GROMACS .gro file of C-alpha atoms in nm:
model
  397
    1MET     CA    1  -3.500  -1.046   0.671
    2ALA     CA    2  -3.549  -0.687   0.557
    3VAL     CA    3  -3.226  -0.582   0.731
    4SER     CA    4  -3.036  -0.866   0.563
    5ALA     CA    5  -3.171  -0.761   0.222
    6LEU     CA    6  -3.075  -0.398   0.288
    7ILE     CA    7  -2.719  -0.496   0.383
    8HIS     CA    8  -2.688  -0.715   0.073
    9ARG     CA    9  -2.815  -0.433  -0.150
   10PHE     CA   10  -2.567  -0.185  -0.003
   11TRP     CA   11  -2.280  -0.438  -0.025
   12SER     CA   12  -2.344  -0.503  -0.393
   13SER     CA   13  -2.412  -0.141  -0.487
   14SER     CA   14  -2.173   0.127  -0.605
   15TRP     CA   15  -2.178   0.278  -0.254
   16ASN     CA   16  -1.988  -0.016  -0.107
   17PRO     CA   17  -1.661   0.143   0.021
   18LEU     CA   18  -1.470  -0.182  -0.040
   19ARG     CA   19  -1.539  -0.184  -0.414
   20ASN     CA   20  -1.271  -0.033  -0.638
   21ASN     CA   21  -1.380  -0.100  -0.997
   22LEU     CA   22  -1.662   0.151  -1.042
   23SER     CA   23  -1.495   0.477  -1.143
   24GLY     CA   24  -1.340   0.398  -1.481
   25LEU     CA   25  -0.998   0.404  -1.319
   26PRO     CA   26  -0.796   0.084  -1.271
   27PRO     CA   27  -0.877  -0.067  -0.928
   28HIS     CA   28  -0.510  -0.057  -0.819
   29VAL     CA   29  -0.506   0.320  -0.880
   30VAL     CA   30  -0.835   0.375  -0.697
   31VAL     CA   31  -0.687   0.190  -0.397
   32VAL     CA   32  -0.435   0.473  -0.348
   33SER     CA   33  -0.712   0.730  -0.298
   34LYS     CA   34  -0.919   0.488  -0.091
   35ALA     CA   35  -0.618   0.433   0.135
   36PHE     CA   36  -0.590   0.807   0.195
   37ALA     CA   37  -0.961   0.834   0.277
   38ILE     CA   38  -0.959   0.537   0.515
   39PHE     CA   39  -0.644   0.651   0.692
   40LEU     CA   40  -0.779   1.003   0.741
   41ILE     CA   41  -1.122   0.889   0.863
   42ILE     CA   42  -0.990   0.626   1.107
   43LYS     CA   43  -0.738   0.868   1.255
   44SER     CA   44  -1.001   1.140   1.288
   45LEU     CA   45  -1.284   0.930   1.429
   46PHE     CA   46  -1.096   0.704   1.667
   47PHE     CA   47  -0.778   0.887   1.762
   48TRP     CA   48  -0.880   1.253   1.723
   49SER     CA   49  -0.575   1.296   1.505
   50THR     CA   50  -0.655   1.500   1.198
   51LEU     CA   51  -0.444   1.619   0.910
   52ARG     CA   52  -0.387   1.953   1.079
   53PHE     CA   53  -0.421   2.262   0.865
   54ARG     CA   54  -0.277   2.575   1.020
   55GLU     CA   55  -0.432   2.914   0.977
   56PRO     CA   56  -0.271   3.089   0.678
   57TYR     CA   57   0.035   3.258   0.822
   58LEU     CA   58   0.370   3.334   0.659
   59PRO     CA   59   0.244   3.184   0.331
   60PHE     CA   60   0.467   3.063   0.050
   61LEU     CA   61   0.241   3.272  -0.179
   62ALA     CA   62   0.161   3.629  -0.069
   63ILE     CA   63  -0.186   3.612  -0.223
   64PHE     CA   64  -0.307   3.420   0.082
   65ASP     CA   65  -0.258   3.735   0.289
   66GLU     CA   66  -0.515   3.913   0.076
   67ILE     CA   67  -0.792   3.674  -0.032
   68GLY     CA   68  -0.983   3.632   0.293
   69HIS     CA   69  -0.987   3.575   0.665
   70PRO     CA   70  -0.733   3.307   0.765
   71VAL     CA   71  -0.986   3.109   0.968
   72ILE     CA   72  -1.232   3.099   0.677
   73ILE     CA   73  -0.960   2.978   0.438
   74GLN     CA   74  -0.860   2.710   0.686
   75LYS     CA   75  -1.218   2.587   0.729
   76ILE     CA   76  -1.280   2.578   0.353
   77LEU     CA   77  -0.972   2.362   0.302
   78GLN     CA   78  -1.078   2.132   0.586
   79VAL     CA   79  -1.425   2.090   0.435
   80GLY     CA   80  -1.268   2.018   0.097
   81LEU     CA   81  -1.039   1.758   0.250
   82TYR     CA   82  -1.295   1.566   0.455
   83GLY     CA   83  -1.572   1.601   0.199
   84SER     CA   84  -1.351   1.461  -0.075
   85ALA     CA   85  -1.238   1.175   0.154
   86LEU     CA   86  -1.602   1.070   0.201
   87GLY     CA   87  -1.667   1.102  -0.172
   88ILE     CA   88  -1.369   0.879  -0.252
   89LEU     CA   89  -1.464   0.625   0.015
   90PHE     CA   90  -1.815   0.581  -0.127
   91ASN     CA   91  -1.710   0.580  -0.494
   92ARG     CA   92  -1.851   0.923  -0.584
   93HIS     CA   93  -1.642   1.086  -0.863
   94VAL     CA   94  -1.311   0.943  -0.740
   95LYS     CA   95  -1.102   1.136  -0.995
   96THR     CA   96  -1.261   1.470  -0.907
   97PHE     CA   97  -1.244   1.420  -0.532
   98SER     CA   98  -0.883   1.300  -0.554
   99LEU     CA   99  -0.802   1.633  -0.721
  100VAL     CA  100  -0.995   1.822  -0.451
  101ALA     CA  101  -0.821   1.635  -0.167
  102GLY     CA  102  -0.475   1.680  -0.320
  103SER     CA  103  -0.543   2.049  -0.390
  104SER     CA  104  -0.670   2.106  -0.035
  105ILE     CA  105  -0.350   1.970   0.115
  106LEU     CA  106  -0.128   2.157  -0.133
  107LEU     CA  107  -0.310   2.488  -0.079
  108SER     CA  108  -0.284   2.447   0.298
  109ILE     CA  109   0.094   2.411   0.260
  110LEU     CA  110   0.119   2.711   0.028
  111SER     CA  111  -0.090   2.924   0.265
  112ALA     CA  112   0.117   2.854   0.578
  113LYS     CA  113   0.483   2.756   0.598
  114GLY     CA  114   0.409   2.588   0.930
  115SER     CA  115   0.187   2.335   0.747
  116TYR     CA  116   0.474   2.212   0.532
  117SER     CA  117   0.599   1.858   0.577
  118ASN     CA  118   0.743   1.611   0.329
  119ASN     CA  119   0.474   1.351   0.401
  120PHE     CA  120   0.186   1.599   0.343
  121LEU     CA  121   0.345   1.724   0.020
  122PHE     CA  122   0.399   1.369  -0.108
  123THR     CA  123   0.037   1.277  -0.024
  124SER     CA  124  -0.097   1.581  -0.208
  125PHE     CA  125   0.107   1.505  -0.522
  126ILE     CA  126  -0.001   1.139  -0.527
  127LEU     CA  127  -0.369   1.234  -0.494
  128LEU     CA  128  -0.335   1.495  -0.769
  129LEU     CA  129  -0.174   1.238  -0.999
  130VAL     CA  130  -0.454   0.990  -0.931
  131GLY     CA  131  -0.702   1.263  -1.019
  132LEU     CA  132  -0.518   1.329  -1.347
  133GLN     CA  133  -0.511   0.960  -1.442
  134MET     CA  134  -0.693   0.895  -1.768
  135PRO     CA  135  -0.986   0.650  -1.743
  136GLY     CA  136  -0.897   0.314  -1.895
  137GLN     CA  137  -0.523   0.382  -1.871
  138ASN     CA  138  -0.374   0.084  -1.688
  139LYS     CA  139  -0.029   0.232  -1.625
  140SER     CA  140   0.046   0.531  -1.400
  141SER     CA  141   0.358   0.680  -1.555
  142TRP     CA  142   0.336   1.010  -1.370
  143ILE     CA  143   0.326   0.834  -1.033
  144ARG     CA  144   0.635   0.642  -1.145
  145TYR     CA  145   0.810   0.973  -1.220
  146GLN     CA  146   0.700   1.104  -0.880
  147PHE     CA  147   0.881   0.812  -0.718
  148ALA     CA  148   1.195   0.889  -0.918
  149VAL     CA  149   1.185   1.256  -0.815
  150LEU     CA  150   1.118   1.159  -0.453
  151TYR     CA  151   1.418   0.927  -0.425
  152ILE     CA  152   1.669   1.128  -0.626
  153GLY     CA  153   1.568   1.439  -0.432
  154ALA     CA  154   1.613   1.258  -0.100
  155ALA     CA  155   1.952   1.119  -0.207
  156LEU     CA  156   2.082   1.457  -0.331
  157ASN     CA  157   1.957   1.634  -0.017
  158LYS     CA  158   2.153   1.390   0.202
  159LEU     CA  159   2.456   1.401  -0.027
  160MET     CA  160   2.488   1.778   0.019
  161GLU     CA  161   2.452   1.767   0.398
  162PRO     CA  162   2.786   1.750   0.588
  163ASP     CA  163   2.616   1.566   0.876
  164TRP     CA  164   2.517   1.286   0.638
  165GLN     CA  165   2.861   1.273   0.477
  166THR     CA  166   3.034   1.229   0.813
  167GLY     CA  167   2.772   1.001   0.971
  168LEU     CA  168   2.692   1.256   1.243
  169PHE     CA  169   2.322   1.261   1.154
  170MET     CA  170   2.282   0.882   1.185
  171ASP     CA  171   2.486   0.871   1.505
  172TYR     CA  172   2.263   1.136   1.665
  173TRP     CA  173   1.946   0.969   1.535
  174MET     CA  174   2.041   0.622   1.662
  175ASN     CA  175   2.100   0.759   2.010
  176LYS     CA  176   1.814   1.009   2.015
  177LEU     CA  177   1.530   0.767   1.933
  178PRO     CA  178   1.703   0.537   2.053
  179ILE     CA  179   1.742   0.232   1.823
  180PRO     CA  180   1.891  -0.049   2.038
  181ILE     CA  181   1.982  -0.284   1.751
  182PHE     CA  182   2.176  -0.009   1.572
  183GLN     CA  183   2.349   0.090   1.895
  184LYS     CA  184   2.463  -0.268   1.952
  185LEU     CA  185   2.596  -0.297   1.597
  186ALA     CA  186   2.769   0.042   1.620
  187ALA     CA  187   2.949  -0.074   1.937
  188LEU     CA  188   3.126  -0.343   1.730
  189PHE     CA  189   3.307  -0.080   1.521
  190PRO     CA  190   3.531   0.220   1.590
  191PRO     CA  191   3.341   0.543   1.671
  192MET     CA  192   3.129   0.682   1.382
  193VAL     CA  193   3.227   0.404   1.139
  194PHE     CA  194   2.894   0.222   1.152
  195ALA     CA  195   2.694   0.547   1.152
  196LYS     CA  196   2.884   0.676   0.848
  197ALA     CA  197   2.836   0.346   0.666
  198MET     CA  198   2.462   0.359   0.734
  199CYS     CA  199   2.443   0.714   0.598
  200TRP     CA  200   2.614   0.620   0.273
  201LEU     CA  201   2.415   0.299   0.238
  202THR     CA  202   2.095   0.503   0.269
  203ILE     CA  203   2.212   0.744  -0.001
  204ALA     CA  204   2.308   0.452  -0.226
  205ALA     CA  205   1.973   0.281  -0.166
  206GLU     CA  206   1.773   0.593  -0.254
  207THR     CA  207   1.983   0.655  -0.565
  208THR     CA  208   1.929   0.295  -0.676
  209LEU     CA  209   1.553   0.322  -0.618
  210ALA     CA  210   1.542   0.644  -0.823
  211ALA     CA  211   1.706   0.463  -1.116
  212LEU     CA  212   1.483   0.156  -1.084
  213ALA     CA  213   1.170   0.372  -1.070
  214LEU     CA  214   1.232   0.480  -1.430
  215SER     CA  215   1.262   0.126  -1.565
  216ASN     CA  216   0.943  -0.044  -1.683
  217ARG     CA  217   1.121  -0.381  -1.705
  218LEU     CA  218   1.237  -0.366  -1.343
  219THR     CA  219   0.911  -0.250  -1.187
  220SER     CA  220   0.866  -0.562  -0.974
  221LEU     CA  221   1.222  -0.533  -0.840
  222PHE     CA  222   1.172  -0.163  -0.767
  223ILE     CA  223   0.849  -0.227  -0.578
  224PHE     CA  224   0.993  -0.509  -0.368
  225LEU     CA  225   1.317  -0.323  -0.280
  226GLY     CA  226   1.128  -0.001  -0.212
  227ILE     CA  227   0.876  -0.168   0.018
  228ALA     CA  228   1.154  -0.363   0.191
  229PHE     CA  229   1.352  -0.039   0.245
  230HIS     CA  230   1.060   0.146   0.404
  231PHE     CA  231   0.929  -0.153   0.598
  232ALA     CA  232   1.276  -0.203   0.747
  233LEU     CA  233   1.304   0.168   0.831
  234SER     CA  234   0.969   0.170   1.010
  235PHE     CA  235   1.027  -0.170   1.169
  236PHE     CA  236   1.358  -0.077   1.332
  237THR     CA  237   1.274   0.283   1.422
  238GLY     CA  238   0.913   0.212   1.525
  239ARG     CA  239   0.791   0.521   1.336
  240THR     CA  240   0.533   0.576   1.061
  241TYR     CA  241   0.666   0.927   0.976
  242GLY     CA  242   0.315   1.069   0.965
  243TRP     CA  243   0.139   0.991   0.640
  244PHE     CA  244   0.459   0.905   0.459
  245PHE     CA  245   0.501   0.533   0.532
  246PRO     CA  246   0.141   0.415   0.474
  247MET     CA  247   0.077   0.635   0.171
  248LEU     CA  248   0.411   0.554   0.010
  249VAL     CA  249   0.371   0.177   0.048
  250VAL     CA  250   0.017   0.178  -0.094
  251SER     CA  251   0.120   0.412  -0.376
  252TYR     CA  252   0.349   0.140  -0.511
  253VAL     CA  253   0.032  -0.049  -0.604
  254ALA     CA  254  -0.047   0.213  -0.870
  255ILE     CA  255   0.256   0.111  -1.078
  256MET     CA  256   0.219  -0.265  -1.030
  257PRO     CA  257   0.194  -0.465  -1.355
  258TRP     CA  258  -0.177  -0.513  -1.295
  259PRO     CA  259  -0.365  -0.781  -1.495
  260THR     CA  260  -0.561  -0.649  -1.790
  261ASN     CA  261  -0.810  -0.938  -1.775
  262PRO     CA  262  -0.998  -1.106  -1.490
  263ILE     CA  263  -0.785  -1.371  -1.320
  264LYS     CA  264  -0.894  -1.728  -1.392
  265VAL     CA  265  -0.876  -1.974  -1.101
  266LEU     CA  266  -0.878  -2.345  -1.187
  267TYR     CA  267  -0.969  -2.572  -0.897
  268ASP     CA  268  -1.079  -2.929  -0.835
  269GLY     CA  269  -1.458  -2.926  -0.829
  270ASP     CA  270  -1.462  -3.269  -0.665
  271SER     CA  271  -1.248  -3.154  -0.372
  272PRO     CA  272  -1.449  -3.031  -0.070
  273PHE     CA  273  -1.135  -2.851   0.051
  274HIS     CA  274  -1.102  -2.658  -0.276
  275GLU     CA  275  -1.474  -2.577  -0.262
  276LYS     CA  276  -1.435  -2.434   0.088
  277MET     CA  277  -1.131  -2.233  -0.018
  278LYS     CA  278  -1.330  -2.098  -0.311
  279SER     CA  279  -1.616  -2.000  -0.082
  280LEU     CA  280  -1.378  -1.822   0.157
  281MET     CA  281  -1.180  -1.637  -0.107
  282LYS     CA  282  -1.491  -1.520  -0.294
  283LYS     CA  283  -1.613  -1.345   0.021
  284PHE     CA  284  -1.313  -1.112  -0.006
  285ASP     CA  285  -1.343  -1.062  -0.381
  286VAL     CA  286  -1.594  -0.777  -0.369
  287ASP     CA  287  -1.490  -0.656  -0.715
  288ASN     CA  288  -1.554  -1.000  -0.867
  289TYR     CA  289  -1.201  -0.995  -1.001
  290PHE     CA  290  -1.138  -1.371  -0.989
  291ARG     CA  291  -1.319  -1.621  -1.210
  292TRP     CA  292  -1.336  -1.959  -1.036
  293THR     CA  293  -1.378  -2.254  -1.272
  294ALA     CA  294  -1.379  -2.623  -1.185
  295PHE     CA  295  -1.125  -2.780  -1.419
  296GLN     CA  296  -1.370  -3.063  -1.489
  297SER     CA  297  -1.593  -2.816  -1.675
  298ALA     CA  298  -1.322  -2.581  -1.806
  299GLU     CA  299  -1.313  -2.532  -2.183
  300ASN     CA  300  -0.945  -2.440  -2.167
  301ARG     CA  301  -0.711  -2.622  -1.930
  302HIS     CA  302  -0.407  -2.422  -2.051
  303GLY     CA  303  -0.206  -2.736  -2.120
  304LEU     CA  304  -0.236  -2.869  -1.763
  305THR     CA  305  -0.295  -3.238  -1.699
  306THR     CA  306  -0.573  -3.379  -1.483
  307GLU     CA  307  -0.313  -3.492  -1.228
  308GLN     CA  308  -0.168  -3.140  -1.202
  309LEU     CA  309  -0.510  -2.982  -1.164
  310LYS     CA  310  -0.622  -3.230  -0.899
  311ASP     CA  311  -0.296  -3.184  -0.708
  312LYS     CA  312  -0.288  -2.802  -0.685
  313LEU     CA  313  -0.492  -2.487  -0.730
  314HIS     CA  314  -0.389  -2.290  -1.040
  315VAL     CA  315  -0.438  -1.928  -1.145
  316VAL     CA  316  -0.399  -1.786  -1.494
  317VAL     CA  317  -0.289  -1.420  -1.502
  318ASP     CA  318  -0.269  -1.273  -1.853
  319GLY     CA  319  -0.153  -1.610  -1.988
  320LYS     CA  320   0.091  -1.682  -1.704
  321ILE     CA  321   0.012  -1.995  -1.500
  322LEU     CA  322   0.090  -2.019  -1.128
  323ALA     CA  323   0.019  -2.309  -0.892
  324GLY     CA  324  -0.002  -2.389  -0.523
  325PHE     CA  325   0.130  -2.123  -0.286
  326LYS     CA  326   0.227  -1.895  -0.578
  327ALA     CA  327  -0.136  -1.907  -0.692
  328PHE     CA  328  -0.263  -1.820  -0.344
  329ARG     CA  329  -0.003  -1.543  -0.308
  330THR     CA  330  -0.107  -1.401  -0.644
  331MET     CA  331  -0.472  -1.387  -0.538
  332ILE     CA  332  -0.371  -1.191  -0.228
  333LEU     CA  333  -0.144  -0.949  -0.416
  334TYR     CA  334  -0.401  -0.883  -0.690
  335ASN     CA  335  -0.690  -0.826  -0.452
  336PRO     CA  336  -0.730  -0.450  -0.383
  337LEU     CA  337  -0.877  -0.538  -0.044
  338SER     CA  338  -0.533  -0.655   0.073
  339TYR     CA  339  -0.397  -0.301   0.055
  340LEU     CA  340  -0.699  -0.149   0.225
  341PHE     CA  341  -0.649  -0.402   0.505
  342PHE     CA  342  -0.288  -0.284   0.534
  343ILE     CA  343  -0.403   0.077   0.574
  344VAL     CA  344  -0.661  -0.016   0.836
  345LEU     CA  345  -0.391  -0.209   1.021
  346ILE     CA  346  -0.148   0.085   1.025
  347ALA     CA  347  -0.415   0.343   1.108
  348SER     CA  348  -0.573   0.145   1.391
  349MET     CA  349  -0.259  -0.002   1.550
  350SER     CA  350  -0.044   0.312   1.549
  351PRO     CA  351  -0.253   0.579   1.723
  352GLY     CA  352   0.046   0.811   1.755
  353ALA     CA  353   0.365   0.849   1.554
  354ALA     CA  354   0.508   0.527   1.692
  355LEU     CA  355   0.444   0.168   1.586
  356SER     CA  356   0.355  -0.080   1.858
  357THR     CA  357   0.548  -0.406   1.891
  358PRO     CA  358   0.253  -0.617   1.763
  359THR     CA  359   0.227  -0.389   1.458
  360ARG     CA  360   0.597  -0.425   1.386
  361ILE     CA  361   0.565  -0.804   1.409
  362LEU     CA  362   0.272  -0.796   1.167
  363LEU     CA  363   0.464  -0.569   0.930
  364GLY     CA  364   0.759  -0.805   0.937
  365SER     CA  365   0.527  -1.097   0.862
  366LEU     CA  366   0.369  -0.912   0.568
  367LEU     CA  367   0.710  -0.830   0.424
  368LEU     CA  368   0.816  -1.192   0.463
  369PHE     CA  369   0.498  -1.307   0.286
  370ILE     CA  370   0.567  -1.101  -0.027
  371SER     CA  371   0.937  -1.183  -0.023
  372PRO     CA  372   1.067  -1.435  -0.281
  373ILE     CA  373   1.264  -1.611  -0.006
  374PHE     CA  374   0.935  -1.716   0.157
  375ILE     CA  375   0.807  -1.899  -0.153
  376PRO     CA  376   0.978  -2.235  -0.069
  377VAL     CA  377   0.832  -2.219   0.284
  378GLY     CA  378   0.488  -2.140   0.146
  379GLU     CA  379   0.512  -2.419  -0.110
  380ALA     CA  380   0.609  -2.668   0.162
  381ALA     CA  381   0.313  -2.558   0.373
  382PHE     CA  382   0.073  -2.590   0.080
  383SER     CA  383   0.209  -2.936  -0.007
  384PHE     CA  384   0.152  -3.039   0.355
  385LEU     CA  385  -0.208  -2.913   0.339
  386ALA     CA  386  -0.267  -3.069  -0.003
  387LYS     CA  387  -0.179  -3.416   0.127
  388ARG     CA  388  -0.432  -3.372   0.407
  389ARG     CA  389  -0.697  -3.178   0.216
  390TYR     CA  390  -0.963  -3.451   0.239
  391LYS     CA  391  -0.921  -3.468   0.616
  392LEU     CA  392  -0.924  -3.089   0.645
  393ALA     CA  393  -1.234  -3.067   0.428
  394SER     CA  394  -1.433  -3.233   0.704
  395THR     CA  395  -1.365  -2.938   0.933
  396SER     CA  396  -1.479  -2.580   0.884
  397VAL     CA  397  -1.243  -2.336   0.715
   0.00000   0.00000   0.00000
């Protein structure tokens, strides 16, 4: 009994690593730093794969040759990195520790050219921008600008490379990895034609994403296309590209049009199936972000009829009403725990640089779930369940 009480106290306290609404920052911004901390800790504890800092050598800034012993500098940066990861994970001064973590990575790069990589640099900038986020500010404009710089820089870099212009880079890459599906498609065309087309399509995609990143009105389109682009890249190549893929995908969450008010869930209080769904979903709502209300006792039904409310679950997000599968999908997308689950999945199922086949299947399923083309399938499935909800209610969820 005492152990159960202790677990409950920890789970409901500010030390709970799954909670994201305790720092004054929006929960979807906190998730970005939490993702970094979880990824780093899982890789270090279970796969002995750390974010490797090299001893300061051939630094970008000459001052690192003069300020202390290289090994001491390296250890200080390591302590800063792992200490800040633990602080973020357990909700201790998330802004401050995000700045410390980002600075540790950036200083390690500046102190040794061998430490430089695009994925480390991107991770450091994202953490620094989270640390500079103003409490209470729901939008993350600077992270949006970081995306724009990232994509336009990538597009321009490729545009100026002769190997990208001619398709030589893609041809070498498809055969070096190798990527069987690309090789089969390339065989249908004259030599280099498919590879060149893929190079220019990549440049066009990154240029388009750079433009979309700057548009507040097209944020949802930018996020979906960006995630689809990187999911497809990792799915077909079987690579995570170090920290880049997981951190980039989770970083999109920081610019999502996040609800400014708790999400209201209207359900049928007389339906045992709805009651069981409520009980299940509330277990994963550690931030108490969703307000479940039986429509029979609701003061505001938002213009919905009794028949509509008995037929389907409804959620109200900043005045917008969604029902059925769209309501369920919304609860998943607006639960910070969903993105932490994604990070745990990637960290635990890709011990090296490569993605396993089961992980790729799961990634494809996740992309399909958030895709608009899946909505009719989801609605059909929910309609099927709704017609049998009384029968299903007799079994455990």
